[in-house]
Amino acid sequence: MKSFALLALLPAFLSATSASAAVSPSSIKKVNTLPTVANKFILEVDTLANIPTKRSFKRSLDAVYASLTERAVQYEVRKEFEVDGVFVGASLTINDAKDVAAVENTPGIKAVRPIRSFKIPVLKEKHVLTGPNDPKLPPTTLSTHIMTGVDKLHAEGNNGKGIKIGILDTGIDYNHPNLGGAAIGSNSLVIGGYDFVGDDYSGSSEPIPDPDPMDCNGHGTHVAGIIAALPGNDFNMSGVAYGAKLNAYRVFGCSGSVTEEVLVDALLKGYRDGNDILNLSLGGADGWAASSSAVVADRLADRGMIVAIAAGNDGDEGSWYSSSPGNAYDAISVASVDNVVIPLQNATVHGVTHDPITYYETFPLPVEGVLPVYATSKDTTVPDDACYPLPDDTPDLSSYVVVVRRGSCNFVVKLMNIAAKGGKVTLIYDNGSGFAPISVGSYTASLIQAASGEFLVKQFAAGVPISLSFPQSGGSTNYPNPAGGLVSSFSTYGPSNDFHFKPAVAAPGGGIVSTMPLAQGGFAVLSGTSMATPFVAGVSALLLSAKGKSPAVAKAARSLFETTATKLPSSYSDNDPLQTLTQAGAGLIQAYDAVHATTIISPSELVLNDTAHFKGFHTFTVKNTGKTAKKYKLRHSPAGTAVTVRPGTIFPALGPVPQVKNAASVSIIPSSFTVRPGQTQVVVANFRPPTGLDAKTFPVYSGFIDVVSESENYHVSYLGLVGSLKDKQIVDNTDAYFGFPVPAILDAEGEIQTGATNYTFADGDWPSFIWRLTFGTPALRIDLVDANINLKPTLNSRALHLPPFFTFRPGGKGGSFAKVKTIGPLASFDYITRQGELDDGYNLLNLETPVFANGTTIPDGSYRVLIRALRVTGDASRQEDYESWLSPIVGIQNKL
Ligand SMILES: *[C@@H]1O[C@H](CO)[C@@H](O)[C@H](O)[C@H]1NC(C)=O
Ligand SMILES: *[C@@H]1O[C@H](CO)[C@@H](O)[C@H](O)[C@H]1NC(C)=O
Ligand SMILES: *[C@@H]1O[C@H](CO)[C@@H](O)[C@H](O)[C@H]1NC(C)=O
Ligand SMILES: *[C@@H]1O[C@H](CO)[C@@H](O)[C@H](O)[C@H]1NC(C)=O
Ligand SMILES: *[C@@H]1O[C@H](CO)[C@@H](O)[C@H](O)[C@H]1NC(C)=O
Ligand SMILES: *[C@@H]1O[C@H](CO)[C@@H](O)[C@H](O)[C@H]1NC(C)=O
Ligand SMILES: *[C@@H]1O[C@H](CO)[C@@H](O)[C@H](O)[C@H]1NC(C)=O
């Protein structure tokens, strides 16, 4: 899930940790890569009563259209959104940037938001199951239900009956026998839905809606099964809430992206159709909660819908990368935990009695017959086994299983040396305690554990005739995943830039068996954070089913999930801390405990914020809703402190984000007490931030206050930052990413402009601005200023084609910011994310025609470009709170 469909990647820069990847500026494709879709906007309008008009209108939208027409604004209405009390507005195309000022001054417009676009969720792993004997079928498909207590709720007869869940995704194959096996209708499992886009929709093409949300991608059908697949199939799998009913809102074509205008439409339809729960399969790194889809998702949650949205798959990008719409304040942003088992293969041992040997493959190695073992070294401590050509006296290895020890050289080097002697099948045994997939190129080879290898080598050395075979079916084994029950490495790290608690909770997301469209085989195993969110939607259905549908139950759901979740370790080593809450949220969801909780704690999240806005004093309440008095003991349980910025740099630490154990301290008063049934106790928690940390690495500390009674465990979660967000540099002013310093202007030749340069705008002679952000900003301003401006920028290192790119600029008027004399804006962006280090790494804006952001032609002359980024928590009207960068002189000599 990536935020912007418009972004082109630069594969050459993939290694952000390596030294400068020097890149020739002229190799950069001069394509606009900007955070928003060009010339389309979503307006939100006021209620009719609040719009001053001379004529009378039935709808506030009509009043606004009339004003726009009066002002001679050229606009085209694309879609209208009308759910009173939630969201009333429209998406418009505005082709002429000259209309910006008129739109901004039109009464009745509450907000003009640019449109973002989100990519179709990527299937991390996909294997279509061939039948119940498929070697890749995890032996117990219900492990995720057992990890979370869903099995116990099923045993009580709770399967989510009576609950309606809306799924915004790629559609559902409702003909699948386990998803109803019938046309959509009130007696089926899929009771309704809509296709907002059509098969061919790509995200940039025009949607062609139709009533039939049939799935041609597979993603939506798989996740629909995680929520609600009916039991009774060869794979023994069922959904978390197989008694619930589904509405399928298809927002993706068979592939491609979706823009927010489709999403807002689908969210509002999901609301009007009376769904109790909405599950959203999309999002992109954002860091803020200001986008239209996040705003609408938040309002729905506020009205008592449970809205579950993925936290994102960007764990490798590090912290402060939370996605939208999952950032919506009241949505449940869901992290992923690895399943407890990995389906692997066993080889059978012949010649001696010994247990099968597990090798790290999900499919059997394609090897027939029983092959004798040959070890390239009889020494099980050899550091460089087969790293050099094998000795001349090596036999022809073509009929053996070759066993070789890991170490000192690349696997492929060993395999090449073995192949040189005819070897075709190799098992590499680990030289430590490792057991993980390895890369072996096109060789038939796999990893086994050290003990297995040492056993084989010792038998070989002793002259025992030992051989192995590789069963082509029935060899599947349920290997306990060493990382099982830990947060998936791909799960995105928060918090959001305004320090909201994102993600909220985690659910199983890896190695999940579920339904696929019949045309794609019917069942498949998929892995990815995408699988965790429908799990939470399913658990939400079980909760509503047990407690009754009401806005009160829905609004309390997230707190209940958070306070009853199980705390997640960062590893299974004894001395490691609990996993930072910036990736794990409050822990792994526990469905049974949430439904049966008899202690209600509120609030469930304590935000201590940054040093400048430190809030160390909190109160929360503990209510006993059980039938007997309960004695509670409270204690502090710190989790890891995430060191979010690489020491000595302005760049985010990539995932897995390093964690240290410097923890906050807290006094809890009272720390033990008894609460009678129906009574509530107020608790005061007073925190002191951890010491010994470097504020320049922006360490985020986190943890829990455990609330423990004789038979129950609950917790309140907290999050704080040592350091102030206002001190975090936003604009990258180094050469670390490209090998040349940014921000920069690329000239007509694609070279970096160093001295004063004139641009004629004829024959491609125009400037391109290129910049990167190392942290999100509430406001990025790109202005043209006088060449001789008297301004000392804080940085400086050691849009506009047919139709031109233009932007609106709300607020931020007055103060010292306004005192900086600008000639006119070129572009502005609000609430945008930082750049990825691995992906989506930069922004580029082409000034192909010499116009300001409002479309007015820039008079010929000599200027500079001023880029300003507002620091997080800064005051938009204070110039001091912005970083600034001033370009060399840009001469405009318009020959167009
Ligand atoms: C199939 O599911 C039932 C519960 O529905 C369980 O008792 C049984 O062990 C499962 N079998 C396998 C092979 O997973
Ligand atoms: C696979 O091998 C492991 C290790 O010997 C053994 O514990 C397990 O039972 C085997 N699994 C099957 C299905 O034979
Ligand atoms: C094992 O081999 C790897 C290279 O594959 C090497 O980096 C590591 O140091 C070795 N470990 C031991 C314990 O020999
Ligand atoms: C943290 O503090 C900033 C600055 O006052 C504020 O804007 C933000 O909302 C706070 N975050 C939370 C979650 O309270
Ligand atoms: C539910 O949301 C998750 C994550 O947002 C997504 O990956 C999944 O596809 C959705 N499920 C369905 C059935 O649409
Ligand atoms: C840009 O054009 C102006 C007007 O023709 C001229 O005075 C100036 O010297 C030119 N600057 C450069 C760097 O070529
Ligand atoms: C457009 O912006 C420029 C620069 O800020 C300004 O001088 C001009 O008056 C604006 N034009 C309109 C029509 O608002």
mmCIF file of C-alpha atoms in Angstrom, residues 499-506 558-568 578-588 601-609 615-616 618-621 634-639 664 666 668 685 687 700-707 713-720:
data_model
loop_
_atom_site.group_PDB
_atom_site.id
_atom_site.type_symbol
_atom_site.label_atom_id
_atom_site.label_comp_id
_atom_site.label_asym_id
_atom_site.label_seq_id
_atom_site.Cartn_x
_atom_site.Cartn_y
_atom_site.Cartn_z
ATOM 1 C CA PHE A 499 0.961 11.892 18.212
ATOM 2 C CA HIS A 500 -2.161 9.811 18.033
ATOM 3 C CA PHE A 501 -2.004 6.204 19.120
ATOM 4 C CA LYS A 502 -1.647 4.433 15.752
ATOM 5 C CA PRO A 503 -1.850 1.445 15.318
ATOM 6 C CA ALA A 504 -4.445 0.544 17.955
ATOM 7 C CA VAL A 505 -4.335 -3.266 18.121
ATOM 8 C CA ALA A 506 -2.841 -6.225 16.274
ATOM 9 C CA ARG A 558 -11.627 -0.075 20.407
ATOM 10 C CA SER A 559 -11.050 0.524 24.123
ATOM 11 C CA LEU A 560 -12.253 -2.946 24.950
ATOM 12 C CA PHE A 561 -9.960 -4.507 22.339
ATOM 13 C CA GLU A 562 -7.033 -2.448 23.619
ATOM 14 C CA THR A 563 -7.509 -3.105 27.331
ATOM 15 C CA THR A 564 -7.960 -6.871 26.864
ATOM 16 C CA ALA A 565 -5.245 -7.467 24.228
ATOM 17 C CA THR A 566 -2.199 -9.573 25.098
ATOM 18 C CA LYS A 567 1.072 -7.703 25.364
ATOM 19 C CA LEU A 568 3.514 -8.609 22.590
ATOM 20 C CA LEU A 578 8.028 -5.740 25.078
ATOM 21 C CA GLN A 579 7.559 -4.603 21.469
ATOM 22 C CA THR A 580 7.246 -0.837 21.081
ATOM 23 C CA LEU A 581 3.590 0.178 20.997
ATOM 24 C CA THR A 582 4.391 2.287 17.931
ATOM 25 C CA GLN A 583 4.249 -0.976 15.964
ATOM 26 C CA ALA A 584 2.261 -3.360 18.187
ATOM 27 C CA GLY A 585 -0.447 -1.021 19.405
ATOM 28 C CA ALA A 586 -2.010 -2.284 22.612
ATOM 29 C CA GLY A 587 -1.203 -5.914 21.649
ATOM 30 C CA LEU A 588 -2.817 -8.968 20.077
ATOM 31 C CA ILE A 601 -11.214 0.849 31.817
ATOM 32 C CA SER A 602 -11.405 4.283 30.285
ATOM 33 C CA PRO A 603 -9.591 5.887 28.595
ATOM 34 C CA SER A 604 -7.519 3.034 27.222
ATOM 35 C CA GLU A 605 -4.830 5.241 25.645
ATOM 36 C CA LEU A 606 -2.737 7.780 27.549
ATOM 37 C CA VAL A 607 -0.862 10.143 25.246
ATOM 38 C CA LEU A 608 2.038 11.865 27.010
ATOM 39 C CA ASN A 609 2.947 13.749 23.814
ATOM 40 C CA LYS A 615 1.239 15.700 29.662
ATOM 41 C CA GLY A 616 2.493 13.461 32.453
ATOM 42 C CA HIS A 618 -3.445 11.328 33.697
ATOM 43 C CA THR A 619 -6.491 9.823 35.299
ATOM 44 C CA PHE A 620 -8.454 6.798 34.232
ATOM 45 C CA THR A 621 -11.371 4.870 35.656
ATOM 46 C CA LEU A 634 -1.918 -2.012 39.313
ATOM 47 C CA ARG A 635 1.654 -2.017 38.097
ATOM 48 C CA HIS A 636 3.815 -0.416 35.460
ATOM 49 C CA SER A 637 4.977 -2.572 32.577
ATOM 50 C CA PRO A 638 7.253 -0.635 30.221
ATOM 51 C CA ALA A 639 7.746 -1.619 26.574
ATOM 52 C CA ALA A 664 9.412 6.110 31.823
ATOM 53 C CA VAL A 666 5.140 6.359 36.855
ATOM 54 C CA ILE A 668 0.073 5.071 40.327
ATOM 55 C CA ALA A 685 -1.041 8.072 36.964
ATOM 56 C CA PHE A 687 4.568 9.847 34.538
ATOM 57 C CA VAL A 700 9.295 7.249 21.465
ATOM 58 C CA TYR A 701 8.767 5.432 24.764
ATOM 59 C CA SER A 702 5.715 3.353 25.486
ATOM 60 C CA GLY A 703 4.213 0.774 27.781
ATOM 61 C CA PHE A 704 1.305 -0.248 29.916
ATOM 62 C CA ILE A 705 -0.260 0.123 33.279
ATOM 63 C CA ASP A 706 -1.480 -3.369 34.073
ATOM 64 C CA VAL A 707 -4.759 -3.667 35.914
ATOM 65 C CA ASN A 713 -5.541 -9.061 33.104
ATOM 66 C CA TYR A 714 -6.229 -5.670 31.602
ATOM 67 C CA HIS A 715 -4.062 -2.733 30.664
ATOM 68 C CA VAL A 716 -3.999 0.926 29.756
ATOM 69 C CA SER A 717 -1.452 1.858 27.060
ATOM 70 C CA TYR A 718 0.769 4.944 26.948
ATOM 71 C CA LEU A 719 3.061 6.652 24.469
ATOM 72 C CA GLY A 720 5.423 9.631 24.792
#
